[in-house]
PDB file of C-alpha atoms in Angstrom:
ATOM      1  CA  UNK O   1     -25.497   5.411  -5.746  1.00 83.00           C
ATOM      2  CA  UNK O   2     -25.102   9.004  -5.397  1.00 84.00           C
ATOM      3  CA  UNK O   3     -22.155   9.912  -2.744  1.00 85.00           C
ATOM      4  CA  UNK O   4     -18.738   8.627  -2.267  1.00 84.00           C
ATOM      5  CA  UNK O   5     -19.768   7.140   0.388  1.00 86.00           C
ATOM      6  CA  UNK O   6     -21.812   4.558  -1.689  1.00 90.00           C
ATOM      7  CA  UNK O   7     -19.962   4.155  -4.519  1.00 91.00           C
ATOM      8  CA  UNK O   8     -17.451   2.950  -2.265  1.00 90.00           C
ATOM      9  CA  UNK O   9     -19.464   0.764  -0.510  1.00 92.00           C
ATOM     10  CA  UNK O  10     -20.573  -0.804  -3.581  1.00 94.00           C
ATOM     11  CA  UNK O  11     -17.106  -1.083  -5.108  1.00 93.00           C
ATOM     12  CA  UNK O  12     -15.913  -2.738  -1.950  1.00 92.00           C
ATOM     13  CA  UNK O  13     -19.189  -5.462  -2.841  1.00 95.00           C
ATOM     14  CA  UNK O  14     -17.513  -5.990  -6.320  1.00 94.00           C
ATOM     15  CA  UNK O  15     -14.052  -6.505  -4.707  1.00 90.00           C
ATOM     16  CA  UNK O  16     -15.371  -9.017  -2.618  1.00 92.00           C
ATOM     17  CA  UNK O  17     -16.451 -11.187  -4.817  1.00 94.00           C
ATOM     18  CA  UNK O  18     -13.320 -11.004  -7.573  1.00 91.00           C
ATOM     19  CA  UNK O  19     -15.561  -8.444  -9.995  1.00 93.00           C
ATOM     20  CA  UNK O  20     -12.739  -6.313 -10.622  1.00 92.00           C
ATOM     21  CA  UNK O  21     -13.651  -4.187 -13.361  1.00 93.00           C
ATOM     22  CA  UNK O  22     -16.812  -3.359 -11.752  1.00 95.00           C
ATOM     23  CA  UNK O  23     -14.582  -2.403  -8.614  1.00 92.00           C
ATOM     24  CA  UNK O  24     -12.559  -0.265 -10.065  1.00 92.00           C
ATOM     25  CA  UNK O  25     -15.901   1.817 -12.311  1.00 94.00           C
ATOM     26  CA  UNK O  26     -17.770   2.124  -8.912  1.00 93.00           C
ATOM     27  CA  UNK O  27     -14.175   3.518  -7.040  1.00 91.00           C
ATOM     28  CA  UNK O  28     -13.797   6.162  -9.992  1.00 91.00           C
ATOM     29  CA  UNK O  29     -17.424   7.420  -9.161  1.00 91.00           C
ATOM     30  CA  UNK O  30     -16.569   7.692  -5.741  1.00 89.00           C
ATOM     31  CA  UNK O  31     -13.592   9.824  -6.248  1.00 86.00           C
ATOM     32  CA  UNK O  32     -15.626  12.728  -8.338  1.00 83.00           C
ATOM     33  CA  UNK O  33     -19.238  11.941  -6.858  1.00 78.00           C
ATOM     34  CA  UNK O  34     -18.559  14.621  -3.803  1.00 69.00           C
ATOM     35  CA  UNK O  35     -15.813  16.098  -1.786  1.00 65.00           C
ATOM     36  CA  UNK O  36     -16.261  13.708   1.332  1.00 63.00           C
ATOM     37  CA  UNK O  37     -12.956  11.817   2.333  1.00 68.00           C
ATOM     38  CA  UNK O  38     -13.971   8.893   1.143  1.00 74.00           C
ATOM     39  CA  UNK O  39     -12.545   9.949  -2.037  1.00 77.00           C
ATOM     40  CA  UNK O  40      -9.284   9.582  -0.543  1.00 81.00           C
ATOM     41  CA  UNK O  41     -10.433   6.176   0.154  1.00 84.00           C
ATOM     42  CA  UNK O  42     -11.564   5.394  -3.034  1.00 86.00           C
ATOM     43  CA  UNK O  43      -8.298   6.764  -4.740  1.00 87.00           C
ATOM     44  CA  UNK O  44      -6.276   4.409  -2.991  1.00 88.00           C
ATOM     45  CA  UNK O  45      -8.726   1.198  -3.611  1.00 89.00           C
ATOM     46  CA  UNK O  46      -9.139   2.293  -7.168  1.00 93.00           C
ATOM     47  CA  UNK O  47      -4.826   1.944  -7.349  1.00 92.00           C
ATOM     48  CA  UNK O  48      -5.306  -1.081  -5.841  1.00 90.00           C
ATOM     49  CA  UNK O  49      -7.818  -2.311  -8.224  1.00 93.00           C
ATOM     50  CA  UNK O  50      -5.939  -1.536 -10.942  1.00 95.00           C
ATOM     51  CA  UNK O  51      -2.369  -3.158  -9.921  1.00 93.00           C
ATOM     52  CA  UNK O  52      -4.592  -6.445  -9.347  1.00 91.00           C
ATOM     53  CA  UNK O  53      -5.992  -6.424 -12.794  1.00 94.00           C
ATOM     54  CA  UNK O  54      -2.254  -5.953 -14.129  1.00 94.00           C
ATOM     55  CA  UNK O  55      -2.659  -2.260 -15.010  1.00 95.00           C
ATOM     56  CA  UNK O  56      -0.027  -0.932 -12.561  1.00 96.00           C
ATOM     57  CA  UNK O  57       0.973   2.105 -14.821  1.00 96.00           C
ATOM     58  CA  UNK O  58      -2.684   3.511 -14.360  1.00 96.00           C
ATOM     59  CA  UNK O  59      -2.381   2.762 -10.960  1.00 95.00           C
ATOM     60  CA  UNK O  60       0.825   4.824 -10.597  1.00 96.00           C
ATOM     61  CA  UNK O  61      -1.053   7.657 -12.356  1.00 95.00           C
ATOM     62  CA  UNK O  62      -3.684   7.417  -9.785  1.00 93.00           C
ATOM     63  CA  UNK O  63      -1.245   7.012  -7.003  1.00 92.00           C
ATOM     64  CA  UNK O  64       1.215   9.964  -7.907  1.00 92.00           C
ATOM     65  CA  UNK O  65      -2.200  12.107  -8.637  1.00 90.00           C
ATOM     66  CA  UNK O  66      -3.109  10.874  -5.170  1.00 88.00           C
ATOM     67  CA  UNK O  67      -0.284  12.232  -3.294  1.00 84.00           C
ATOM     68  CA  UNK O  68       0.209  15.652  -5.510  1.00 87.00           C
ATOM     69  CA  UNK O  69      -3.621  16.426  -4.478  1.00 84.00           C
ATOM     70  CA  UNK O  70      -3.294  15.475  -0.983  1.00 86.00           C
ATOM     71  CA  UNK O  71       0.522  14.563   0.154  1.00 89.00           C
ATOM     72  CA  UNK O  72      -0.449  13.318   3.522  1.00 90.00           C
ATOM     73  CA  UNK O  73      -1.718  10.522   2.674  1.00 89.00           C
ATOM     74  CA  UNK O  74       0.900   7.664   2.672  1.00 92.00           C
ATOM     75  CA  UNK O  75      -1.089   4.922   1.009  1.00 89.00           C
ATOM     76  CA  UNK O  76      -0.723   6.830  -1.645  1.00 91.00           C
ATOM     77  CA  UNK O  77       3.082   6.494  -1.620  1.00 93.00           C
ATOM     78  CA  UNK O  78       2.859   2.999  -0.682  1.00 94.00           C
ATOM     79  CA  UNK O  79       0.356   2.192  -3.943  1.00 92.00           C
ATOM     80  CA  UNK O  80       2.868   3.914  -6.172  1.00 95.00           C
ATOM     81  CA  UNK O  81       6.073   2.034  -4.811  1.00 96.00           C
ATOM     82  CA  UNK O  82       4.563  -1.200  -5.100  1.00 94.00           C
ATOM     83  CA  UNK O  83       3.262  -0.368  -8.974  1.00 95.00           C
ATOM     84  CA  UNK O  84       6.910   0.602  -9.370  1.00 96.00           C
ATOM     85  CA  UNK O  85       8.096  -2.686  -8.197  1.00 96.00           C
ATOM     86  CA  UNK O  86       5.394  -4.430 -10.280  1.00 95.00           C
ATOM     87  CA  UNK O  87       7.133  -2.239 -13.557  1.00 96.00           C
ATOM     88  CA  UNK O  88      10.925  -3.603 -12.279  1.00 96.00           C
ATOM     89  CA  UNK O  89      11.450  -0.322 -11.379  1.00 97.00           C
ATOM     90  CA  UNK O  90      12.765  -0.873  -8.084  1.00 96.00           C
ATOM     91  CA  UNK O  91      15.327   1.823  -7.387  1.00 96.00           C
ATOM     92  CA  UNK O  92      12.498   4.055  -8.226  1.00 96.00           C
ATOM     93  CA  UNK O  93      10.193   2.335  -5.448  1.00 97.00           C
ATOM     94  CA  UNK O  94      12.509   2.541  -2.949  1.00 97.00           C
ATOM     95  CA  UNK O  95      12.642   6.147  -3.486  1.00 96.00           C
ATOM     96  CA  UNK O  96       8.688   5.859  -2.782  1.00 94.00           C
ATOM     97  CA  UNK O  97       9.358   4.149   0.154  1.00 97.00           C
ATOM     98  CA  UNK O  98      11.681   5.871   1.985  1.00 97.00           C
ATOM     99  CA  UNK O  99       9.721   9.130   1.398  1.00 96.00           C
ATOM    100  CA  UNK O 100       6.804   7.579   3.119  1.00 95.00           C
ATOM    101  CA  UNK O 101       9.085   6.212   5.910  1.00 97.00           C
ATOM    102  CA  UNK O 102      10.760   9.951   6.415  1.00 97.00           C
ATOM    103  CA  UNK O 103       7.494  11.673   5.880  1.00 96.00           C
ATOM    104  CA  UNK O 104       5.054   9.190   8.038  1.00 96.00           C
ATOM    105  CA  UNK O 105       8.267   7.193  10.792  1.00 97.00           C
ATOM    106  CA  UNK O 106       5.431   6.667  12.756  1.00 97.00           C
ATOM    107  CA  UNK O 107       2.801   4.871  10.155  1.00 96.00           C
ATOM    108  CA  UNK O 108       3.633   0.821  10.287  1.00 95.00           C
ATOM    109  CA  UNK O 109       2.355   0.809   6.221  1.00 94.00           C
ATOM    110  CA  UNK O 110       5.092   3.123   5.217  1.00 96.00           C
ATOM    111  CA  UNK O 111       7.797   0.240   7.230  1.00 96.00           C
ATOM    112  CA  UNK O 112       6.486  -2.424   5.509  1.00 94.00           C
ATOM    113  CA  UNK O 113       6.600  -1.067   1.928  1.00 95.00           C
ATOM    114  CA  UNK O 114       9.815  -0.078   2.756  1.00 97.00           C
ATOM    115  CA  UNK O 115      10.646  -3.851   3.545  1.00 94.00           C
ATOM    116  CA  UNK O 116       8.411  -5.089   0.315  1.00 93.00           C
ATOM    117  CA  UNK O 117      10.835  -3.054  -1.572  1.00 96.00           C
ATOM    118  CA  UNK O 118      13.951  -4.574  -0.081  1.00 95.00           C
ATOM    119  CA  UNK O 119      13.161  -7.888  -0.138  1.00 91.00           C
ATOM    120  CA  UNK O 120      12.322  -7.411  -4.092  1.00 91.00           C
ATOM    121  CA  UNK O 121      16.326  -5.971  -4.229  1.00 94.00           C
ATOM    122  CA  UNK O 122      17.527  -9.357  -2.530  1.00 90.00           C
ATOM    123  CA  UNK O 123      18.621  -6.843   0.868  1.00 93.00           C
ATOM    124  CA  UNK O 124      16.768  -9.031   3.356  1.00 88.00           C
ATOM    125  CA  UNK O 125      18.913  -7.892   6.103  1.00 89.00           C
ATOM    126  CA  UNK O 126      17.597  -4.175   5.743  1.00 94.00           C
ATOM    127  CA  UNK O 127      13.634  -5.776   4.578  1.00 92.00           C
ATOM    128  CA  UNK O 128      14.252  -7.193   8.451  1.00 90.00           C
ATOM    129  CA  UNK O 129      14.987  -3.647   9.743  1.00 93.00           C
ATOM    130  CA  UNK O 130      12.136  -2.142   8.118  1.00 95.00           C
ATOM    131  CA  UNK O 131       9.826  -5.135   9.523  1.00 92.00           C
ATOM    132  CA  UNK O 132      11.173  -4.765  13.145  1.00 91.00           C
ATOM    133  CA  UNK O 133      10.619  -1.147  12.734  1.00 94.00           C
ATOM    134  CA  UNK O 134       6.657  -1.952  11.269  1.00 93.00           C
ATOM    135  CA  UNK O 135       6.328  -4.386  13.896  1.00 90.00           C
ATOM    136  CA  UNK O 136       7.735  -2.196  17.184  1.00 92.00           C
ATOM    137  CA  UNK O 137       4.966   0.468  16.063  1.00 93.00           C
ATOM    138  CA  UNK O 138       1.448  -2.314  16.494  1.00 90.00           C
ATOM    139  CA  UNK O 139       3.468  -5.083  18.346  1.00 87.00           C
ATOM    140  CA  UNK O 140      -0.440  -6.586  18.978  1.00 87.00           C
ATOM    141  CA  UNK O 141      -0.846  -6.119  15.213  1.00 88.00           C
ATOM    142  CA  UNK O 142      -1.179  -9.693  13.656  1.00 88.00           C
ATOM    143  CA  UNK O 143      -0.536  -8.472  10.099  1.00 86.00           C
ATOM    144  CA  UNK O 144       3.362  -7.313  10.925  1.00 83.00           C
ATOM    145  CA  UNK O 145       3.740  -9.791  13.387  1.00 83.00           C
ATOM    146  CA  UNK O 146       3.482 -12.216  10.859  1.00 85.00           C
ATOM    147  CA  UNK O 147       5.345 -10.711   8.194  1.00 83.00           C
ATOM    148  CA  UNK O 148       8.356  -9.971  10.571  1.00 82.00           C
ATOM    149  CA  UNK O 149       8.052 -14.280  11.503  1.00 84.00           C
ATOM    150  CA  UNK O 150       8.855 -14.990   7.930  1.00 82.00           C
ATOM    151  CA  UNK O 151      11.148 -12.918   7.013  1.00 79.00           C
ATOM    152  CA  UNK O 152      13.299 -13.800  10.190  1.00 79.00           C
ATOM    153  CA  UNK O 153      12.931 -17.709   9.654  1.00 78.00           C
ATOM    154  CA  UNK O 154      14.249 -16.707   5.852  1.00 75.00           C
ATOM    155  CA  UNK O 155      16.930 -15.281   7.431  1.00 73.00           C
ATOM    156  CA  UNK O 156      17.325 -17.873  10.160  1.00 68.00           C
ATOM    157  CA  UNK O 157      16.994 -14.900  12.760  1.00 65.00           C
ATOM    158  CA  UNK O 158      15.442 -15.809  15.896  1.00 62.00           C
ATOM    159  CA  UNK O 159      12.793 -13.512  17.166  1.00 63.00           C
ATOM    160  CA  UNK O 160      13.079 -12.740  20.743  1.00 59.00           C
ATOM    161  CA  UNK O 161       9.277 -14.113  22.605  1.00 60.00           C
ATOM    162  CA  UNK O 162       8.435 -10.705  23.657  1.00 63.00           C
ATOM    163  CA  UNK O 163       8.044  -9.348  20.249  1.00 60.00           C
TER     164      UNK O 163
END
């Protein structure tokens, strides 16, 4: 491969198939091989990469790198509140979190990391918030549809039929 474009593409193959370390070597190539946006793409798989393979404080070093080069991205945020919570360093992540919910209110992912975050802190009450407000953004979304169903039958809260 030559472009970002590939490298990607071939990372995601690795990914696929549970080939981690060869994931994460083709998204580094990606992110220096051109200028094209998959870089941004690749940043954010290569943080995901690395949380997966239990190297979380590399990924929050690719993460916070992410978001100084390009700070409107908010997977960026999201990938370094969640290797915050991985380090039990969840004041921190919430910080994360409700940055990316003030800077992106209208981006679902910054809701639900927001709600990942509170339901590691035991405050499933405001995790249900943050889920409604995930969910009310791509109601036809399966992905927070389904994450707002179980944290409401944790919390014994009904979910009205027309959400």
């Amino acid at each position: 491969p030559s472009t970002s474009s590939q490298w990607l593409s071939v990372g995601n193959m690795f990914w696929k198939v549970a080939r981690f370390g060869q994931a994460i070597y083709c998204y580094r190539r990606a992110m220096t091989a051109d200028e094209h946006s998959n870089a941004i793409v690749a940043r954010g798989a290569l943080a995901n990469a690395l949380r997966i393979v239990g190297r979380s404080d590399e990924a929050l070093e690719v993460a916070t790198e992410g978001f100084k080069i390009n700070p409107q991205v908010v997977r960026y945020y999201v990938h370094a509140s969640n290797c915050l919570c991985d380090l039990n360093k969840f004041d921190e992540a919430l910080k994360f979190s409700l940055l990316a919910a003030d800077k992106f209110p209208n981006d679902p992912l910054s809701w639900d990391s927001v709600r990942y975050v509170y339901s590691f802190l035991g405050q499933k009450d405001k995790a249900l918030e943050a889920s409604i407000k995930a969910h009310d953004l791509i109601p036809e979304d399966p992905f927070y549809h389904k994450r707002l169903i179980e944290l409401s039958n944790d919390l014994n809260f009904v979910v009205p039929p027309d959400m």
